[in-house]
Amino acid sequence: MAKSFWNCLQLSSAILSLILILSNSTLANQVPASETTSNQLLSAQPEDIEEDNDSIAQVTSVSELSDVQPTDWAFGALQSLVERYGCIAGYGDRTYRGNRALNRYEFAAGLNACLERINQLLQTATDKTITEEDMNVVQRLQDEFAAELASVRNQIDSLEARTAQLEASPSFTTTSLFNAEAIIAVSGFGGSDIDDNFILSNRATLNFDTSFFGQDRLRVGIEARNTPDFVDVTGTNMSKLSFVGDNDNDFEISALLYEFNLSPQALVYLAAAGGGFTGFTPSLNAPLSSSSIGAVSNFGIESRIYGLNGGGTGVGFQYLFGRVARLSVGYLSAQANDPDVGIGGDAYGAIAQLTLQPTIDFAAALTYVHAYNISPGAGAGSANAENPFDGAATSVNAYGLETSYRVSRSFNLSGWLGLIDAHAESEPNKGSNATVLTWAVGLAFTDFLGRGGDLLGIIIGQPPKVIDNDISGREDPDTSLHFEAFYRHQITDRLYITPGFFVVTNPEHNSDNGTIYVGTLRTTFLF
């Protein structure tokens, strides 16, 4: 107990030392926006606290040079008060990672905390009583450390007054941060039925994140890219890379998003452009789910159910139920700004997902998506899955199961299963039904071979396949399998090189088609 008390007291003193230093600085000056972040708190690491202790302000009296040791009466007396009334708390494990004696000002910080606690107990109705013996001890400590207590309280009062003035001041402005990402990749493809070839492509993304009150984020993103989907050459959507997209390298708005917390449990997600279901719904496929430093194929990023989102405009909501469950619901539309179509017309998708995480290592989710006029193959399946009803308007009801299990500190196992029921809403073939099936298993070996930041990823799965269709000739006869492997090598915290490849057997779920091979060497820069 003495060790715990000693450690906790040192923590309080370190915090006080920081307060004393800050109170004598130019606190009233506004902090430049470039030095703060909307969603990041500055936290003192143990080594930072110890450095602060090394620079404690000078004392001016000989009596102040006497440190308070664990063997002193004052230390034992304050320790007894802490044990009885819970005046001081340290880190989560109730320890402070330091080993120095306390000077009188540091000791006074702990004493002041105990005095405030005892005063609260005296003023409120409680079953805890302050004994006469403890009151005598308190009085003696106050007498012996009167000068130090007065100095501590004056400094705290001054700092609180300045803080209140800053909080009331209208001089604070919004905080905006800039972050960027650039991908340069050499990619190639080949197969028995196609001509081998290589390309050089890129993607550049610039994001501007702004916070208005610290618990929110407005993101404005622009993007330029020129990575083709290879469909014209390979004849299938199954050959797409994860960073696919081509706008002739013209910078365009890629994201206009705003999210904020209604409460510690509730998140609201608003998308004017570039929204997606996984912006507010966990896909449970980390760390494979990043298109820039994760999987190299479009299919391998996440369950294709999340691709049934209709577009980038809409709203999402997430609510946490304790520490185990979260509910995500949302609606996204493709042409919400078109007066002839509106929010509820044309292509749209609505999602509801219940995610359960009973332990820190295991999570599972049940997903339901209803969508209209969206390809049931979500851009990664066969031609039959993408267009099961020969051009008819299509509604879908999709059901998904996603899981993630951290087997060990460096090995994560994930997977998904998706079943998509499609219904023809217009001619031709109005009233027809089709069923699409997709699944995948992912293995992620983090810090591979002991190298921090490296990642070996392996993905095996089946791209969306039509397993049943009322329309003759629109059902896939065979099964394509997707085999993928990549190795992400971290050069620095902001530079990654990822060689990767994937193989698609029986492309388009047709054994008459030869196997397709796609490889890439992706270099990712983060700013």
mmCIF file of C-alpha atoms in Angstrom, residues 179-185 201-207 223-225 291-293 494-496 522-527:
data_model
loop_
_atom_site.group_PDB
_atom_site.id
_atom_site.type_symbol
_atom_site.label_atom_id
_atom_site.label_comp_id
_atom_site.label_asym_id
_atom_site.label_seq_id
_atom_site.Cartn_x
_atom_site.Cartn_y
_atom_site.Cartn_z
ATOM 1 C CA ASN A 179 -3.701 14.780 -44.525
ATOM 2 C CA ALA A 180 -2.925 13.184 -47.836
ATOM 3 C CA GLU A 181 -2.223 9.857 -49.436
ATOM 4 C CA ALA A 182 -0.542 8.996 -52.708
ATOM 5 C CA ILE A 183 -0.350 5.625 -54.439
ATOM 6 C CA ILE A 184 1.957 4.780 -57.320
ATOM 7 C CA ALA A 185 1.634 1.253 -58.648
ATOM 8 C CA SER A 201 -1.069 4.108 -62.460
ATOM 9 C CA ASN A 202 -1.622 6.348 -59.477
ATOM 10 C CA ARG A 203 -4.108 7.748 -56.993
ATOM 11 C CA ALA A 204 -3.738 10.957 -54.984
ATOM 12 C CA THR A 205 -6.140 11.861 -52.182
ATOM 13 C CA LEU A 206 -6.156 15.129 -50.235
ATOM 14 C CA ASN A 207 -8.328 15.406 -47.113
ATOM 15 C CA GLU A 223 -8.976 12.883 -55.421
ATOM 16 C CA ALA A 224 -7.254 12.295 -58.738
ATOM 17 C CA ARG A 225 -6.668 8.786 -60.094
ATOM 18 C CA SER A 291 -7.416 -0.049 -50.287
ATOM 19 C CA SER A 292 -4.079 1.706 -49.827
ATOM 20 C CA ILE A 293 -2.227 -0.453 -47.269
ATOM 21 C CA ARG A 494 4.548 7.133 -43.844
ATOM 22 C CA LEU A 495 5.921 4.918 -46.589
ATOM 23 C CA TYR A 496 4.771 1.399 -47.491
ATOM 24 C CA ARG A 522 1.935 -0.703 -54.804
ATOM 25 C CA THR A 523 3.841 2.125 -53.144
ATOM 26 C CA THR A 524 1.877 4.202 -50.646
ATOM 27 C CA PHE A 525 2.913 7.590 -49.284
ATOM 28 C CA LEU A 526 1.093 9.111 -46.310
ATOM 29 C CA PHE A 527 1.334 12.802 -45.452
#
